[in-house]
Tab-separated table of C-alpha atoms in Angstrom:
chain	number	residue	atom	x	y	z
A	1	MET	CA	-4.446	-32.173	-7.861
A	2	PRO	CA	-7.277	-29.307	-8.278
A	3	ARG	CA	-6.136	-27.674	-5.161
A	4	LEU	CA	-2.642	-27.449	-6.742
A	5	ILE	CA	-3.648	-26.388	-10.008
A	6	LEU	CA	-5.595	-23.375	-8.106
A	7	ILE	CA	-2.707	-22.493	-6.000
A	8	LEU	CA	-0.401	-22.262	-8.916
A	9	ASN	CA	-2.913	-20.112	-10.931
A	10	PHE	CA	-2.979	-17.728	-8.036
A	11	TRP	CA	0.826	-17.401	-7.994
A	12	VAL	CA	0.642	-16.718	-11.416
A	13	LEU	CA	-1.849	-13.953	-11.557
A	14	LEU	CA	-0.082	-12.503	-8.379
A	15	PHE	CA	3.130	-12.046	-10.150
A	16	CYS	CA	1.447	-10.804	-13.443
A	17	SER	CA	-0.346	-8.278	-11.421
A	18	ALA	CA	2.727	-7.130	-9.545
A	19	ASN	CA	4.925	-7.084	-12.795
A	20	ALA	CA	2.201	-4.797	-14.501
A	21	HIS	CA	2.117	-2.285	-11.856
A	22	GLU	CA	1.392	-1.636	-8.407
A	23	VAL	CA	-2.439	-0.878	-7.665
A	24	ARG	CA	-2.516	2.299	-5.628
A	25	PRO	CA	-5.703	4.053	-4.364
A	26	ALA	CA	-6.919	7.401	-5.348
A	27	TYR	CA	-7.353	10.136	-2.804
A	28	LEU	CA	-10.078	13.151	-2.585
A	29	SER	CA	-8.969	15.437	0.394
A	30	ILE	CA	-11.676	18.185	0.811
A	31	ALA	CA	-11.042	21.033	3.485
A	32	GLU	CA	-13.457	23.585	4.503
A	33	ASP	CA	-12.001	27.168	4.181
A	34	SER	CA	-14.926	29.358	5.325
A	35	THR	CA	-18.892	28.605	5.529
A	36	ALA	CA	-19.823	26.465	2.534
A	37	GLU	CA	-16.567	27.085	0.632
A	38	PHE	CA	-14.050	24.216	0.272
A	39	THR	CA	-10.491	23.407	-1.214
A	40	VAL	CA	-10.442	20.301	-2.912
A	41	ILE	CA	-7.423	18.293	-3.805
A	42	TRP	CA	-7.851	15.375	-6.165
A	43	LYS	CA	-5.029	12.523	-6.821
A	44	GLN	CA	-5.325	9.580	-8.686
A	45	PRO	CA	-2.482	7.258	-9.903
A	46	ILE	CA	-1.397	6.757	-13.247
A	47	LEU	CA	-1.276	3.180	-14.432
A	48	ASP	CA	0.621	1.888	-17.150
A	49	GLY	CA	1.401	5.320	-18.473
A	50	LYS	CA	-2.732	6.565	-18.417
A	51	ARG	CA	-4.775	8.236	-15.965
A	52	LEU	CA	-7.700	6.392	-14.985
A	53	ARG	CA	-11.130	7.477	-16.077
A	54	ILE	CA	-12.409	8.189	-12.737
A	55	GLU	CA	-13.500	11.910	-11.152
A	56	PRO	CA	-15.641	12.659	-8.352
A	57	ILE	CA	-19.058	13.889	-8.980
A	58	PHE	CA	-20.348	16.357	-6.259
A	59	PRO	CA	-24.052	17.261	-5.534
A	60	GLU	CA	-25.543	19.767	-8.351
A	61	ILE	CA	-25.615	22.777	-6.047
A	62	CYS	CA	-21.881	22.624	-5.935
A	63	ILE	CA	-20.054	25.224	-8.195
A	64	LYS	CA	-16.512	24.233	-9.179
A	65	SER	CA	-13.750	26.951	-9.899
A	66	ASN	CA	-10.023	27.593	-10.049
A	67	SER	CA	-8.957	24.247	-11.257
A	68	LYS	CA	-5.384	23.415	-11.667
A	69	ARG	CA	-3.802	20.341	-12.787
A	70	SER	CA	-0.178	18.652	-12.232
A	71	ILE	CA	1.600	15.608	-12.291
A	72	GLU	CA	3.954	14.434	-9.594
A	73	ASN	CA	5.286	10.877	-8.612
A	74	SER	CA	3.154	9.143	-11.301
A	75	THR	CA	-0.131	10.899	-9.926
A	76	VAL	CA	-2.190	13.250	-11.547
A	77	ILE	CA	-3.222	16.033	-9.011
A	78	GLU	CA	-6.008	18.542	-9.532
A	79	LYS	CA	-6.646	21.278	-7.113
A	80	PHE	CA	-9.970	23.423	-7.230
A	81	ASN	CA	-12.317	25.247	-4.957
A	82	LEU	CA	-15.825	24.226	-4.246
A	83	LYS	CA	-18.962	26.376	-3.411
A	84	CYS	CA	-21.639	24.795	-1.545
A	85	GLY	CA	-22.732	22.953	1.813
A	86	LEU	CA	-21.447	19.566	1.656
A	87	ILE	CA	-24.115	18.800	4.299
A	88	LYS	CA	-26.362	16.511	2.567
A	89	GLY	CA	-26.416	14.309	-0.706
A	90	GLU	CA	-23.596	12.086	-2.135
A	91	ILE	CA	-20.164	12.119	-3.522
A	92	VAL	CA	-20.043	9.697	-6.467
A	93	ILE	CA	-16.610	8.404	-8.079
A	94	SER	CA	-17.724	8.116	-11.455
A	95	GLY	CA	-16.016	5.379	-13.255
A	96	LEU	CA	-14.739	3.544	-10.229
A	97	GLU	CA	-16.896	0.582	-10.635
A	98	GLN	CA	-14.737	-0.407	-13.832
A	99	THR	CA	-11.494	-0.211	-12.139
A	100	MET	CA	-9.594	-2.359	-9.270
A	101	THR	CA	-8.799	1.143	-7.438
A	102	ASP	CA	-10.165	2.183	-4.048
A	103	VAL	CA	-10.771	6.012	-3.388
A	104	ILE	CA	-9.821	7.260	0.235
A	105	ILE	CA	-12.075	10.292	1.051
A	106	LYS	CA	-11.037	12.749	3.738
A	107	ILE	CA	-13.251	15.786	4.716
A	108	ASP	CA	-12.209	18.466	7.098
A	109	TYR	CA	-14.875	20.791	8.480
A	110	LEU	CA	-14.208	24.286	10.005
A	111	SER	CA	-15.717	22.825	13.321
A	112	GLY	CA	-12.825	20.255	13.755
A	113	LYS	CA	-14.885	17.265	12.284
A	114	ARG	CA	-13.078	14.948	9.975
A	115	ASN	CA	-14.820	12.113	7.901
A	116	THR	CA	-12.467	9.509	6.333
A	117	SER	CA	-14.055	6.700	4.274
A	118	LEU	CA	-12.646	3.979	2.067
A	119	ILE	CA	-14.666	3.897	-1.036
A	120	LYS	CA	-14.585	0.677	-3.112
A	121	PRO	CA	-15.695	-0.109	-6.943
A	122	ASN	CA	-18.915	-2.350	-5.722
A	123	GLU	CA	-20.150	0.610	-4.133
A	124	PRO	CA	-18.486	4.183	-5.581
A	125	LYS	CA	-20.011	6.769	-3.365
A	126	PHE	CA	-20.116	8.436	-0.157
A	127	ILE	CA	-23.196	9.798	1.473
A	128	LEU	CA	-22.546	13.093	3.147
A	129	GLY	CA	-23.591	13.707	6.722
A	130	THR	CA	-23.044	10.218	7.760
A	131	LYS	CA	-22.057	9.859	11.334
A	132	THR	CA	-18.619	8.072	11.406
A	133	SER	CA	-16.556	6.580	14.351
A	134	ILE	CA	-12.979	5.971	14.245
A	135	ILE	CA	-13.993	2.003	13.305
A	136	ASP	CA	-16.337	3.286	10.490
A	137	ASN	CA	-13.550	5.569	9.165
A	138	ASN	CA	-12.126	2.227	8.134
A	139	TYR	CA	-8.442	2.562	9.441
A	140	LEU	CA	-8.221	-1.023	9.869
A	141	SER	CA	-9.441	-1.381	6.476
A	142	ILE	CA	-7.259	1.017	4.722
A	143	GLY	CA	-4.052	-0.566	6.577
A	144	ILE	CA	-5.151	-4.037	4.965
A	145	ASP	CA	-5.773	-2.723	1.649
A	146	HIS	CA	-2.540	-0.792	1.657
A	147	ILE	CA	-0.371	-3.970	2.374
A	148	LEU	CA	-2.567	-6.121	0.092
A	149	ARG	CA	-2.057	-3.722	-2.818
A	150	GLY	CA	1.394	-2.869	-2.288
A	151	TRP	CA	3.288	-5.245	-4.239
A	152	ASP	CA	6.772	-4.217	-3.067
A	153	HIS	CA	5.649	-4.829	0.538
A	154	LEU	CA	3.996	-8.154	-0.321
A	155	LEU	CA	7.229	-9.421	-2.556
A	156	PHE	CA	9.430	-8.364	0.127
A	157	ILE	CA	7.393	-10.352	2.828
A	158	ILE	CA	7.364	-13.365	0.321
A	159	GLY	CA	11.039	-13.204	0.156
A	160	LEU	CA	11.363	-13.499	3.945
A	161	VAL	CA	9.656	-16.643	4.024
A	162	LEU	CA	11.967	-18.048	1.267
A	163	LEU	CA	15.140	-17.000	3.122
A	164	ILE	CA	14.479	-17.426	6.759
A	165	ASN	CA	13.782	-20.996	8.200
A	166	ARG	CA	10.457	-21.716	9.763
A	167	ARG	CA	11.730	-21.625	13.509
A	168	GLN	CA	13.015	-18.008	12.605
A	169	ILE	CA	10.283	-16.543	10.439
A	170	LEU	CA	7.685	-15.418	13.241
A	171	GLY	CA	10.791	-13.772	15.170
A	172	VAL	CA	11.841	-11.935	11.779
A	173	ALA	CA	8.638	-10.930	10.894
A	174	THR	CA	8.043	-9.266	14.506
A	175	ALA	CA	11.430	-7.680	14.200
A	176	PHE	CA	10.202	-6.351	10.666
A	177	THR	CA	6.964	-5.309	12.320
A	178	ILE	CA	8.492	-3.368	15.100
A	179	ALA	CA	10.976	-1.727	12.971
A	180	HIS	CA	8.065	-0.241	10.600
A	181	SER	CA	5.769	0.473	13.272
A	182	LEU	CA	8.432	2.949	14.617
A	183	THR	CA	9.144	4.879	11.611
A	184	LEU	CA	5.441	4.805	10.657
A	185	GLY	CA	4.751	6.273	13.902
A	186	LEU	CA	7.384	9.242	13.846
A	187	ALA	CA	6.361	9.873	10.299
A	188	ALA	CA	2.781	9.882	11.014
A	189	PHE	CA	3.298	12.447	13.736
A	190	SER	CA	5.406	14.688	11.623
A	191	ILE	CA	8.791	13.592	13.761
A	192	ILE	CA	10.683	12.639	10.614
A	193	ASN	CA	9.733	13.565	7.225
A	194	LEU	CA	11.454	12.091	4.591
A	195	PRO	CA	10.873	12.572	0.599
A	196	SER	CA	8.904	10.027	-0.868
A	197	GLN	CA	10.804	9.054	-4.179
A	198	PRO	CA	14.132	8.185	-2.469
A	199	VAL	CA	12.211	5.938	0.162
A	200	GLU	CA	10.457	4.209	-2.773
A	201	ILE	CA	13.791	3.593	-4.634
A	202	LEU	CA	15.280	2.186	-1.239
A	203	ILE	CA	12.218	-0.168	-0.837
A	204	ALA	CA	12.673	-1.600	-4.447
A	205	MET	CA	16.550	-1.990	-3.614
A	206	SER	CA	15.615	-3.745	-0.523
A	207	ILE	CA	13.641	-6.365	-2.747
A	208	VAL	CA	16.612	-6.782	-5.147
A	209	LEU	CA	18.834	-7.504	-2.248
A	210	LEU	CA	16.595	-9.917	-0.858
A	211	GLY	CA	16.374	-11.889	-3.849
A	212	VAL	CA	20.249	-11.989	-4.126
A	213	GLU	CA	20.281	-13.034	-0.703
A	214	ILE	CA	17.820	-16.008	-1.359
A	215	MET	CA	19.819	-16.895	-4.348
A	216	ARG	CA	23.273	-17.059	-2.119
A	217	LYS	CA	21.436	-19.160	0.454
A	218	LYS	CA	20.412	-21.654	-2.175
A	219	SER	CA	23.731	-21.828	-3.593
A	220	GLY	CA	25.146	-22.705	-0.433
A	221	VAL	CA	26.925	-19.602	0.362
A	222	THR	CA	26.525	-18.202	4.065
A	223	SER	CA	25.030	-14.605	3.379
A	224	ILE	CA	24.791	-11.743	5.808
A	225	SER	CA	21.006	-12.337	6.219
A	226	SER	CA	21.434	-15.613	6.996
A	227	LYS	CA	24.005	-14.856	9.957
A	228	HIS	CA	22.010	-11.693	11.144
A	229	PRO	CA	18.287	-12.236	10.038
A	230	TYR	CA	16.879	-9.950	12.788
A	231	ILE	CA	19.362	-7.115	12.131
A	232	ILE	CA	18.454	-7.039	8.356
A	233	ALA	CA	14.811	-7.173	9.168
A	234	LEU	CA	15.000	-4.374	11.508
A	235	MET	CA	16.985	-2.212	9.291
A	236	ILE	CA	15.028	-2.733	6.214
A	237	GLY	CA	11.771	-2.492	8.193
A	238	LEU	CA	12.810	1.030	9.076
A	239	ILE	CA	12.592	1.866	5.373
A	240	HIS	CA	9.411	0.132	4.545
A	241	GLY	CA	7.720	2.082	7.686
A	242	CYS	CA	8.577	5.187	6.004
A	243	GLY	CA	6.656	3.852	2.612
A	244	PHE	CA	3.815	2.722	4.775
A	245	ALA	CA	3.690	6.289	6.217
A	246	GLY	CA	2.922	7.815	2.527
A	247	ALA	CA	-0.451	6.256	2.854
A	248	LEU	CA	-1.294	7.984	6.039
A	249	ALA	CA	0.132	11.277	4.918
A	250	ASP	CA	-2.525	11.542	2.150
A	251	ILE	CA	-5.592	10.897	4.505
A	252	GLY	CA	-4.199	12.133	7.994
A	253	LEU	CA	-5.391	11.013	11.443
A	254	PRO	CA	-8.694	12.273	13.050
A	255	LYS	CA	-7.964	14.895	15.890
A	256	GLY	CA	-7.962	13.627	19.257
A	257	MET	CA	-7.765	9.950	17.875
A	258	GLU	CA	-4.597	10.096	16.523
A	259	LEU	CA	-2.760	7.151	18.466
A	260	PHE	CA	-5.747	4.937	18.279
A	261	SER	CA	-6.333	5.472	14.427
A	262	LEU	CA	-2.606	4.747	13.842
A	263	LEU	CA	-2.947	1.509	15.914
A	264	LEU	CA	-5.897	0.547	13.647
A	265	PHE	CA	-3.605	1.298	10.426
A	266	ASN	CA	-0.945	-0.635	11.667
A	267	LEU	CA	-2.881	-3.557	12.780
A	268	GLY	CA	-4.554	-3.986	9.386
A	269	VAL	CA	-0.976	-3.934	7.701
A	270	GLU	CA	0.010	-6.631	10.258
A	271	LEU	CA	-3.151	-8.705	9.411
A	272	GLY	CA	-2.300	-8.584	5.603
A	273	GLN	CA	1.338	-9.340	6.273
A	274	PHE	CA	0.703	-12.208	8.272
A	275	ALA	CA	-2.044	-13.528	5.863
A	276	ILE	CA	0.658	-13.495	3.026
A	277	ILE	CA	3.056	-15.329	5.428
A	278	GLY	CA	0.670	-18.100	6.037
A	279	LEU	CA	-0.586	-18.426	2.374
A	280	THR	CA	3.087	-18.821	1.377
A	281	ILE	CA	3.996	-21.266	3.750
A	282	LEU	CA	0.783	-23.306	2.848
A	283	THR	CA	1.775	-23.059	-0.608
A	284	LEU	CA	5.203	-24.420	-0.124
A	285	THR	CA	3.879	-27.310	2.120
A	286	ILE	CA	1.235	-28.487	-0.266
A	287	LEU	CA	3.909	-28.483	-3.082
A	288	ALA	CA	6.446	-30.494	-0.706
A	289	ARG	CA	3.697	-33.046	-0.360
A	290	VAL	CA	3.198	-33.177	-4.141
A	291	SER	CA	7.005	-33.178	-4.776
A	292	ASN	CA	9.655	-31.960	-3.103
A	293	ASN	CA	11.360	-31.184	-6.436
A	294	LEU	CA	8.426	-29.210	-7.477
A	295	ARG	CA	8.708	-27.043	-4.258
A	296	LYS	CA	12.440	-26.279	-4.919
A	297	ASN	CA	11.451	-25.378	-8.453
A	298	PHE	CA	8.590	-23.211	-7.249
A	299	GLU	CA	10.971	-21.591	-4.941
A	300	ILE	CA	13.548	-20.690	-7.652
A	301	ILE	CA	10.829	-19.308	-10.001
A	302	LEU	CA	9.643	-16.895	-7.013
A	303	THR	CA	13.107	-15.903	-6.247
A	304	TYR	CA	13.705	-14.829	-9.693
A	305	GLY	CA	10.359	-13.369	-10.074
A	306	ILE	CA	11.038	-11.235	-6.895
A	307	SER	CA	14.614	-10.073	-8.086
A	308	SER	CA	13.468	-9.258	-11.356
A	309	ILE	CA	10.433	-7.232	-10.436
A	310	GLY	CA	12.548	-5.372	-7.929
A	311	MET	CA	15.236	-4.361	-10.415
A	312	PHE	CA	12.530	-3.210	-12.822
A	313	TRP	CA	11.035	-0.881	-10.021
A	314	VAL	CA	14.376	0.320	-9.071
A	315	ILE	CA	15.092	1.361	-12.803
A	316	GLU	CA	11.633	2.792	-12.919
A	317	ARG	CA	11.479	4.689	-9.844
A	318	VAL	CA	15.261	6.118	-10.458
A	319	SER	CA	14.211	7.197	-13.938
A	320	ASP	CA	10.963	9.053	-12.569
A	321	TYR	CA	13.296	10.662	-9.757
A	322	ILE	CA	16.007	11.915	-12.274
A	323	ILE	CA	13.809	13.047	-15.296
C-alpha cells in the first residue's frame, strides 16, 4: 500500500506540473566577433506570465554595452556586446539555484572552438577555460533533460502506452523514434526549416487527437490509431522531431562532431522516452494487481488529463501565434 500511495502521488505531481507550464531551459549564446569582443544572446522562458529572476554574471573585467531586449514565443531575449577575454574566471547564473530551470551555455571562439555546457540549479556556474570533450559537452544529458522537461512530448508517450497493447508498444515506440529522428536530423543540418510556433501547435493538437483516440478505444469504437498504429506513430513522430530540433537550434552542434553530437542528443531523448514508457507500464501493472477497477479508473483519469492539457496548450499556442 505505501508503494501504491507513492506512485499515485508521483502521477498527481506530474499532472499538476504539466498543467502549470512546460519547464524550458534558458540559453546563453556567446560568439566572439573579434579579439576580446563578443556578441551575447540571453534567452530565458516566461513562466506563468513572469520572467524568471535569473541573469548571467560575467567576470568583473567584462564591459557590457548595446543591450536590447525583446519578447518572442514566451521568451525574453536580451542581446548585448561584451568586451573582455573570457579566457579565465567563471560565468555565474544568479538566482538559478532558486528555480527548476537549467541553462544551456554555448561559447563560440574565433579559433573555431566551441564550448557547450548544461548548467543546473545545484551548481549554477560555468568555469571558463575548461577543456571539454563532446561527452563533457552534455549532449546526452541535454537530450534526456529535454524529453523529461518537455511535457507535451511526455504526455504523448504516456498516451501511446494507454492506446497500444503491450505486444505492439515497443514496435510503435520504435516507429515514433525513427520518424522523429529523421526530422530531427534534417532540421539539425538545416535541410528543412519549419517555423517553431506552427510546429508547437501541431504537437499540442496531436496530444488532443491521441486523447480522443484513447476514449474511442475504451468505448469499443475501432479507431484509426487502433487499425494503423505504426502509420500514426510515424506521422506524428515527424512532427515531434521538428519540436526536438528546436532545442538543438539554440545550442548548435560542435564543428567536426555534428553527427556524433546529434546521435548523443537523440540517444538522450530515447533513454528518457523509454524510461517513461517503463514507468507507465509499471504503474498500470501495480494498480492492476491491487484492483483491476483501480487500474481502469486511473487510465480514464490519465486520458482526460492528457486531452484537457493538450486542448489547453492548443488554445494557448494558437493565441500566442495570432496575437
